[in-house]
CSV table of C-alpha atoms in Angstrom, one decimal:
chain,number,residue,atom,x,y,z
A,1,UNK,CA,103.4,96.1,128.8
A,2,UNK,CA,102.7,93.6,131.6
A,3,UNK,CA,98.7,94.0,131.2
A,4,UNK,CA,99.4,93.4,127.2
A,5,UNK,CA,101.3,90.2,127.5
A,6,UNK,CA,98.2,88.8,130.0
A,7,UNK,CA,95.9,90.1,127.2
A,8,UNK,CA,98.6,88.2,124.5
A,9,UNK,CA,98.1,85.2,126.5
A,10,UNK,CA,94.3,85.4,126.8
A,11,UNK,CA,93.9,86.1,123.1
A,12,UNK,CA,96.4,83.4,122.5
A,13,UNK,CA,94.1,80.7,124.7
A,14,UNK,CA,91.2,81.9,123.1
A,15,UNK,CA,92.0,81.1,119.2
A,16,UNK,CA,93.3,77.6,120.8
A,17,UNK,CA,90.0,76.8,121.9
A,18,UNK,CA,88.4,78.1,119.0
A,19,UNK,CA,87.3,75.4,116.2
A,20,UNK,CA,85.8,78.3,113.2
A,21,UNK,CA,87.1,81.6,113.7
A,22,UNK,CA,86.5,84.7,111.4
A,23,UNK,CA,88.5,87.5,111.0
A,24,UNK,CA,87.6,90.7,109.6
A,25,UNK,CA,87.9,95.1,109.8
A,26,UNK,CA,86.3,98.0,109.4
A,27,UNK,CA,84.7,98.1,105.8
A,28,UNK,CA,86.3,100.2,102.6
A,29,UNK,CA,89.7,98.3,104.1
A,30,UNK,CA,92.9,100.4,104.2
A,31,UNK,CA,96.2,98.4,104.0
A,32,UNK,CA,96.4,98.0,107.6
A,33,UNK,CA,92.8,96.6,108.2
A,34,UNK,CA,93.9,93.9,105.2
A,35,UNK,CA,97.2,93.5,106.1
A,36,UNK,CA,96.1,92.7,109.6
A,37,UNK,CA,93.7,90.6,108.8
A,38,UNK,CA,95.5,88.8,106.4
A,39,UNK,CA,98.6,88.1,108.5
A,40,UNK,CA,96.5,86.8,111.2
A,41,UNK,CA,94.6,84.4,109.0
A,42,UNK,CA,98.4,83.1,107.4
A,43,UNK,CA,99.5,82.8,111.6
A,44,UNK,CA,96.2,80.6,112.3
A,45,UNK,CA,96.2,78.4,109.4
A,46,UNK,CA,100.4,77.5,110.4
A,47,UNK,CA,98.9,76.6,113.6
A,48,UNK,CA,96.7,74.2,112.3
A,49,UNK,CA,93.4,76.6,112.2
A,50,UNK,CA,91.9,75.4,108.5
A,51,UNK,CA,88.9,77.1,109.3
A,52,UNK,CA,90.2,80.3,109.7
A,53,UNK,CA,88.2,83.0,107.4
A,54,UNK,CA,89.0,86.2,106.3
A,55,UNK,CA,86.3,88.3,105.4
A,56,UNK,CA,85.4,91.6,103.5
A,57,UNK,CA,82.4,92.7,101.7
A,58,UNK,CA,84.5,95.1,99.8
A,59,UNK,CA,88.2,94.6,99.6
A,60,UNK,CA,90.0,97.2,97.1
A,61,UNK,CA,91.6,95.1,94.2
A,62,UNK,CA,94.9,97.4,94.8
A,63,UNK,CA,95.4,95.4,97.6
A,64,UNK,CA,95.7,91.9,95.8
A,65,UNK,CA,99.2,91.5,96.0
A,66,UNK,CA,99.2,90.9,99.7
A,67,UNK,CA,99.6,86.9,100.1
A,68,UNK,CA,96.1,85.7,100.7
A,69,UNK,CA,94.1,88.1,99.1
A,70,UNK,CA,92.1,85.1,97.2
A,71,UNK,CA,91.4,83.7,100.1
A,72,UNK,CA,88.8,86.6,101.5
A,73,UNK,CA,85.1,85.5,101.9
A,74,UNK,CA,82.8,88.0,100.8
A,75,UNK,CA,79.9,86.0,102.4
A,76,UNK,CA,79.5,84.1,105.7
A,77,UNK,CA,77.3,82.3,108.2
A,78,UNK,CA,77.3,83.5,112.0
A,79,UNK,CA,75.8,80.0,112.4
A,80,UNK,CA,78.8,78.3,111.7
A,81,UNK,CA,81.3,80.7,113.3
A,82,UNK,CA,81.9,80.5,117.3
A,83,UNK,CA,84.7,83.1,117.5
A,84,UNK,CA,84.9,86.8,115.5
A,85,UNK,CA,88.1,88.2,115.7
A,86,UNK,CA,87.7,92.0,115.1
A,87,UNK,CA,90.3,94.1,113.8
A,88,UNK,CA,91.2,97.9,113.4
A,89,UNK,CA,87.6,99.1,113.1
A,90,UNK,CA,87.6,101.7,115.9
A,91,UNK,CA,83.5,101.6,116.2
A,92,UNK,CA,81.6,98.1,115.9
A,93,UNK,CA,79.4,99.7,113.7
A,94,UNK,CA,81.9,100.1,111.2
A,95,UNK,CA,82.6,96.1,110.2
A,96,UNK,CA,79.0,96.2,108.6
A,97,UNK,CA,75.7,95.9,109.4
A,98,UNK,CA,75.9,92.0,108.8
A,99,UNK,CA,77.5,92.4,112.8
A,100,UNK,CA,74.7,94.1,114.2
A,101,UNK,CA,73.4,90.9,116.3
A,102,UNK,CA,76.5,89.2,116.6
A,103,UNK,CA,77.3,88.3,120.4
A,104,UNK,CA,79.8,90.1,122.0
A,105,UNK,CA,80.8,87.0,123.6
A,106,UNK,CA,82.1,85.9,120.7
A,107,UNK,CA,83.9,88.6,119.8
A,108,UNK,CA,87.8,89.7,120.7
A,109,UNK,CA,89.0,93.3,119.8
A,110,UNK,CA,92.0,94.1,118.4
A,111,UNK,CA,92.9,97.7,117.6
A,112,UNK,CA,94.7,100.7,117.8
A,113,UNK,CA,91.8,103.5,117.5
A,114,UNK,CA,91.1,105.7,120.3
A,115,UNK,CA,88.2,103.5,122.6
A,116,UNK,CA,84.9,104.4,120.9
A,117,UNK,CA,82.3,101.2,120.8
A,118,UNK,CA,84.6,98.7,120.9
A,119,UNK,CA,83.1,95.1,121.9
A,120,UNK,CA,83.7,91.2,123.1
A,121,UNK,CA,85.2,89.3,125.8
A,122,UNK,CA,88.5,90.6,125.4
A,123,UNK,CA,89.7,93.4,124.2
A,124,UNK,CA,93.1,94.8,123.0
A,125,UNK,CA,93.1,98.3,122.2
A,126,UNK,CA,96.0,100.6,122.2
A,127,UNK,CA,96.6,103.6,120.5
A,128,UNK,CA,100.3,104.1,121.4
A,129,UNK,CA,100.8,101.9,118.3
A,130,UNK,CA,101.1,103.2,115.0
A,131,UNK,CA,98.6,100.5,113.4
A,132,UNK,CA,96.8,97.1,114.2
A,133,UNK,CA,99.7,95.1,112.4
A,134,UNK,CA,102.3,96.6,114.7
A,135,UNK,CA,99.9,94.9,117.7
A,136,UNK,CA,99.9,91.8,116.0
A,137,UNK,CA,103.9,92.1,115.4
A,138,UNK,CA,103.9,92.1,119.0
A,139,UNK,CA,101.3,89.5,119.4
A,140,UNK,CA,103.3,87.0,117.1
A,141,UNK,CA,106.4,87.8,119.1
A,142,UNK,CA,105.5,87.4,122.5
A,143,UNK,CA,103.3,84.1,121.5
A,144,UNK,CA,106.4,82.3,119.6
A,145,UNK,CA,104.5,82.3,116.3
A,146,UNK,CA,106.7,82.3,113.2
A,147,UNK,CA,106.8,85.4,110.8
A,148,UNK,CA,107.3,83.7,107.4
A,149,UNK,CA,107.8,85.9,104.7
A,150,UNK,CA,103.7,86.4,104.0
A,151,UNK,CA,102.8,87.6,107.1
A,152,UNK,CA,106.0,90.0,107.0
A,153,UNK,CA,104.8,91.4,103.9
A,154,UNK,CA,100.7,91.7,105.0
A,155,UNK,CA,102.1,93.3,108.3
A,156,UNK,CA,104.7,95.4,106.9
A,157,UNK,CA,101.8,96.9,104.2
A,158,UNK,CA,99.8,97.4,107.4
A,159,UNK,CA,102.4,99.5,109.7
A,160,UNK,CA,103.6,101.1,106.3
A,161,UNK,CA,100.0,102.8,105.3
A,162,UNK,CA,98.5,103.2,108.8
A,163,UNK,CA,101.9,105.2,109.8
A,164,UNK,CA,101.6,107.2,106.4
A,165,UNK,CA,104.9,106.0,105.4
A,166,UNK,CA,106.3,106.6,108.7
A,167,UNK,CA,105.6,109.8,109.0
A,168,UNK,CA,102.5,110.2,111.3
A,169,UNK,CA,104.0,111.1,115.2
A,170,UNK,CA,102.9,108.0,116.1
A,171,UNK,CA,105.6,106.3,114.3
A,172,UNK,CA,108.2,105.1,117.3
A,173,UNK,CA,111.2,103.6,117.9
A,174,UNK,CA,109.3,100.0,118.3
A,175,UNK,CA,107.3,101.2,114.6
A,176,UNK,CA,110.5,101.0,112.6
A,177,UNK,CA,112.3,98.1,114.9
A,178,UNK,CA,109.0,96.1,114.0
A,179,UNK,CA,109.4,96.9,110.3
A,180,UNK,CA,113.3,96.4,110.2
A,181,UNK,CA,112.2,93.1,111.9
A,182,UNK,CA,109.8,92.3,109.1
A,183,UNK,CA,112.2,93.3,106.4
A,184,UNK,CA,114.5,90.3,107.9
A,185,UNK,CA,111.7,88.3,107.5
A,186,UNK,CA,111.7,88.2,103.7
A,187,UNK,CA,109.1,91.7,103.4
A,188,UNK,CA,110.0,94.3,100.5
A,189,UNK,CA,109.6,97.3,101.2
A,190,UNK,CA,110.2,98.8,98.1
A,191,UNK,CA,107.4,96.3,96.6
A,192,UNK,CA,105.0,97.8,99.6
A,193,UNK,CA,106.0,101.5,98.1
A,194,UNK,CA,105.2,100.8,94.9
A,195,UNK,CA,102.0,99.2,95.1
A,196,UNK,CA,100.4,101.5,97.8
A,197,UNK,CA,101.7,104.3,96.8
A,198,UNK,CA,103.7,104.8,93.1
A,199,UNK,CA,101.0,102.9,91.2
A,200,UNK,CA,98.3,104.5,89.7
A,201,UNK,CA,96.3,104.6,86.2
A,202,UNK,CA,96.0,107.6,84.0
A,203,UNK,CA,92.2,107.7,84.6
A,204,UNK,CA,92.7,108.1,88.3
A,205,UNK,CA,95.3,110.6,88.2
A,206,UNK,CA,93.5,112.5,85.5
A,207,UNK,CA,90.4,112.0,88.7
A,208,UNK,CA,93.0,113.8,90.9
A,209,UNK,CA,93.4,116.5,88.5
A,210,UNK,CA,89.7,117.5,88.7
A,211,UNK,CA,89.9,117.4,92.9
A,212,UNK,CA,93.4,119.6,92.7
A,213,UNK,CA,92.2,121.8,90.7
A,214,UNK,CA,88.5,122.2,93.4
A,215,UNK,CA,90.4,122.8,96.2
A,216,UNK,CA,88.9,125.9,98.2
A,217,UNK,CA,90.1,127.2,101.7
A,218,UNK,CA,87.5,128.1,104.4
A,219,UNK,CA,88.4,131.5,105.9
A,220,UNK,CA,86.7,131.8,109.0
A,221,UNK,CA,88.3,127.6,110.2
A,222,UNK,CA,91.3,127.4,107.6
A,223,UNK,CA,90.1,124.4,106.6
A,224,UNK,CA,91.3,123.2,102.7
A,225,UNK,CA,88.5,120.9,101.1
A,226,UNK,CA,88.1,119.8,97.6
A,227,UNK,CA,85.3,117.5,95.9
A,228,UNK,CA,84.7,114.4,93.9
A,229,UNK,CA,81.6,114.1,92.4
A,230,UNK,CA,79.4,111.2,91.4
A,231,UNK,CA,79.4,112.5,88.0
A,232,UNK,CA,83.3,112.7,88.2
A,233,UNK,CA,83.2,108.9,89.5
A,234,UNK,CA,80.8,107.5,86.4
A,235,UNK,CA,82.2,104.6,85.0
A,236,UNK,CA,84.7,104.1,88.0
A,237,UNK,CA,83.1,101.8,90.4
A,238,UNK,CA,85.5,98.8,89.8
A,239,UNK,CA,88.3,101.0,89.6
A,240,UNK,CA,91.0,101.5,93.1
A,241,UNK,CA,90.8,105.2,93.1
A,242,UNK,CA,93.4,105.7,96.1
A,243,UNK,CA,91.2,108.4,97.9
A,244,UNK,CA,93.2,107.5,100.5
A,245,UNK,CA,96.5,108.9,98.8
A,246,UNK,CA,94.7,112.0,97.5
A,247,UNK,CA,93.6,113.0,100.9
A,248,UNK,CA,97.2,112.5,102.0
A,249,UNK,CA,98.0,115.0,98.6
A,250,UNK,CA,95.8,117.4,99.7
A,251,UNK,CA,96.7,117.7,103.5
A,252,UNK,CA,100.4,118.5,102.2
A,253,UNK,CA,99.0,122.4,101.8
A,254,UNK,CA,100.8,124.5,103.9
A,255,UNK,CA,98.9,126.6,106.6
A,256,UNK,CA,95.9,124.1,106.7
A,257,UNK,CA,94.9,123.0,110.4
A,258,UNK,CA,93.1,120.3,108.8
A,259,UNK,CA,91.6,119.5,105.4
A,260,UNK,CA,88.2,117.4,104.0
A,261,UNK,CA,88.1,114.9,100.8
A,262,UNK,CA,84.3,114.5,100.1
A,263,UNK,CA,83.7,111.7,97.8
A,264,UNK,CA,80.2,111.5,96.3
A,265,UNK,CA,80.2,107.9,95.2
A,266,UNK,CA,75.8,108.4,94.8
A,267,UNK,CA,73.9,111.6,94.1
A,268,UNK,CA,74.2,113.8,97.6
A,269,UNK,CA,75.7,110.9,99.5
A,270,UNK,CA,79.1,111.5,101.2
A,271,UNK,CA,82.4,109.7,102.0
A,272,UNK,CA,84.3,112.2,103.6
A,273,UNK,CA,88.3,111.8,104.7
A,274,UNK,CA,89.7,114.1,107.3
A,275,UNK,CA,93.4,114.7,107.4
A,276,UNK,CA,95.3,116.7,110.5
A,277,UNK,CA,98.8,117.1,111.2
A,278,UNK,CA,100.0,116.3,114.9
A,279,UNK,CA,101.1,120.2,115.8
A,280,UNK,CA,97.9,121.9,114.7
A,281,UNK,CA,96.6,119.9,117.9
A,282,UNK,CA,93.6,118.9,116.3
A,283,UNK,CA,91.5,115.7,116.4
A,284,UNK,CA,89.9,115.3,113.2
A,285,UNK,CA,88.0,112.0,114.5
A,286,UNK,CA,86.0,114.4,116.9
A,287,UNK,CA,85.0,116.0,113.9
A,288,UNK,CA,83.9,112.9,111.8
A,289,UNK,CA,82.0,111.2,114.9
A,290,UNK,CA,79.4,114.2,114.4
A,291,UNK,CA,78.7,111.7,111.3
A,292,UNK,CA,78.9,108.9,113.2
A,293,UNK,CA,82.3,108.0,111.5
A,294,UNK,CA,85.6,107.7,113.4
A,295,UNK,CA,89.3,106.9,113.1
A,296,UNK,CA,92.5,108.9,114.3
A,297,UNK,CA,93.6,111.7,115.7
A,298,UNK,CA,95.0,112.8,112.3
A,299,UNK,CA,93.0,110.6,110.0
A,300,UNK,CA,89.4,109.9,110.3
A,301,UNK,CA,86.4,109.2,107.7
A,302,UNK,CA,82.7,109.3,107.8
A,303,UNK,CA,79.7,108.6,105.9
A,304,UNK,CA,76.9,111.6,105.6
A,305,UNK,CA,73.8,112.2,103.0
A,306,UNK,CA,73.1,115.2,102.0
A,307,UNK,CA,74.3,118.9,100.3
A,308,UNK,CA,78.4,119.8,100.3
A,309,UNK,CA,77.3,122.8,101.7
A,310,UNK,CA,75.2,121.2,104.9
A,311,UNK,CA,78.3,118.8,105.5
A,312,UNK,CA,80.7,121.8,105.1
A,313,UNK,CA,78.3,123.8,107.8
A,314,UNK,CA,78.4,121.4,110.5
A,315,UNK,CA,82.0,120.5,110.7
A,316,UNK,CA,82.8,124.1,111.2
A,317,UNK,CA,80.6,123.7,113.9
A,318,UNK,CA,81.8,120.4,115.3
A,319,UNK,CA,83.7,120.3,118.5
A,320,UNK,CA,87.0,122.4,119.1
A,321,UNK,CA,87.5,123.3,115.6
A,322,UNK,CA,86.5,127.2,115.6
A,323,UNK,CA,87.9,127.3,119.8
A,324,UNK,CA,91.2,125.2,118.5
A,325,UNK,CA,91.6,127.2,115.1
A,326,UNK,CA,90.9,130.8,116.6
């Protein structure tokens, strides 16, 4: 804890001298890359920061009831921005290509994937938290900076979703002292249910149905998959379809080591969610780096063109999954 408090205190000096400061996460934003990034922009502008900027090219609409929400940029200038605080996105390459050439002295890290290709000057990384917000938590503590009753509710969203509703064995002692913390603060958690999780449109569920009712088990891994096609998705692209949620559905089958969500959002290209739970002893982000994707131990997501069956081929081939499944 004592190299994270000097790390607290650099990060702290660094947004001080800091005049227009971005803040963003990985793209297709879960609750914790928003609610991080969102608490962190309320923190900076109560210290005076006006130019602080959150930014996503893509933020789900489900997400608008977090405080701030019409405050995220869509578009921005590196020109005018001198420091890039980077949140939750595991691999650089996943806060967009519009980073690509962005100087990594610049940039701070702040994040609680496994170290992958994480960049900048300064970087906070540490997986023994449940999420990003639960860093920041800390962060806010240790640095004297009031949680007012927005920030509670963007970081609560955070540790809630990236902890799978407190579920995931990450979830500590210091998860749910930070969330009773946060619940003093003026957070609902009941509102934080409801809108990540309870809320959902008869066309989405009626989506679900159709993936349900897919579901196949591979024999020779144990691996339960199901599909969502882009035929399935026509008509849909402005719609919060909570993939997220019906990965978390699907991994609840009982004797699956793991289990896949692909997504075809175009004709034969991919989003694929990887689910685990903690005593198959799997790593499902091992499995979705072969596709250049990342995330958790027990979560993880890629990106991958071409047929169901190639994609289903190679991640019976990926590393540890026959070895750790025989």
């Amino acid at each position: 804890m004592v190299k994270l408090e000097k790390q607290f205190q650099k990060l702290d000096e660094s947004i001080k001298g800091a005049k227009r400061i971005l803040i963003t996460a990985h793209k297709y934003p879960d609750g914790d890359a928003l609610g991080s990034v969102l608490a962190l922009h309320h923190a900076l502008k109560a210290k005076n920061k006006l130019v602080s900027t959150p930014y996503f090219s893509d933020p789900l609409p489900s997400f608008k009831f977090l405080p701030g929400f019409g405050e995220i940029k869509t578009k921005f200038s590196p020109k005018n921005i001198d420091l890039l605080l980077g949140l939750d996105y595991g691999d650089f390459k996943r806060l967009g290509r519009e980073f690509n050439n962005f100087s990594t002295e610049k940039v701070i890290t702040i994040d609680h994937h496994l170290p992958s290709d994480h960049r900048g000057i300064l970087q906070i990384v540490r997986p023994d938290f449940s999420s990003t917000s639960e860093i920041l938590h800390c962060f806010f503590k240790k640095a004297g900076i009031a949680i007012n009753k927005d920030i509670a509710t963007c970081l609560l969203t955070g540790i809630y979703t990236d902890s799978g509703g407190f579920k995931h064995a990450v979830t500590s002692s210091r998860t749910l002292k930070a969330a009773a913390d946060l619940i003093s603060c003026g957070a609902s958690l009941s509102q934080i249910i409801k809108e990540t999780t309870l809320l959902k449109s008869p066309s989405v569920l009626r989506l679900w149905g159709k993936a349900l009712s897919r579901i196949e088990r591979d024999l020779k891994t144990g691996m339960v998959y199901s599909l969502i096609t882009a035929n399935d998705l026509r008509g849909k692209n402005s719609e919060d379809l909570g993939m997220g949620d019906l990965a978390a559905v699907i991994s609840m089958i009982s004797g699956a080591p793991f289990t896949l969500l692909l997504t075809e959002h175009k004709p034969n290209e991919f989003r694929g969610s990887l689910r685990s739970e903690f005593y198959h002893n799997i790593d499902v982000s091992k499995i979705a780096k072969v596709f250049g994707g990342g995330g958790h131990k027990l979560s993880a997501g890629f990106e991958k063109k071409g047929s169901l069956d190639e994609i289903l081929e190679q991640i019976k081939k990926a590393p540890g999954v026959r070895r750790e499944i025989a």
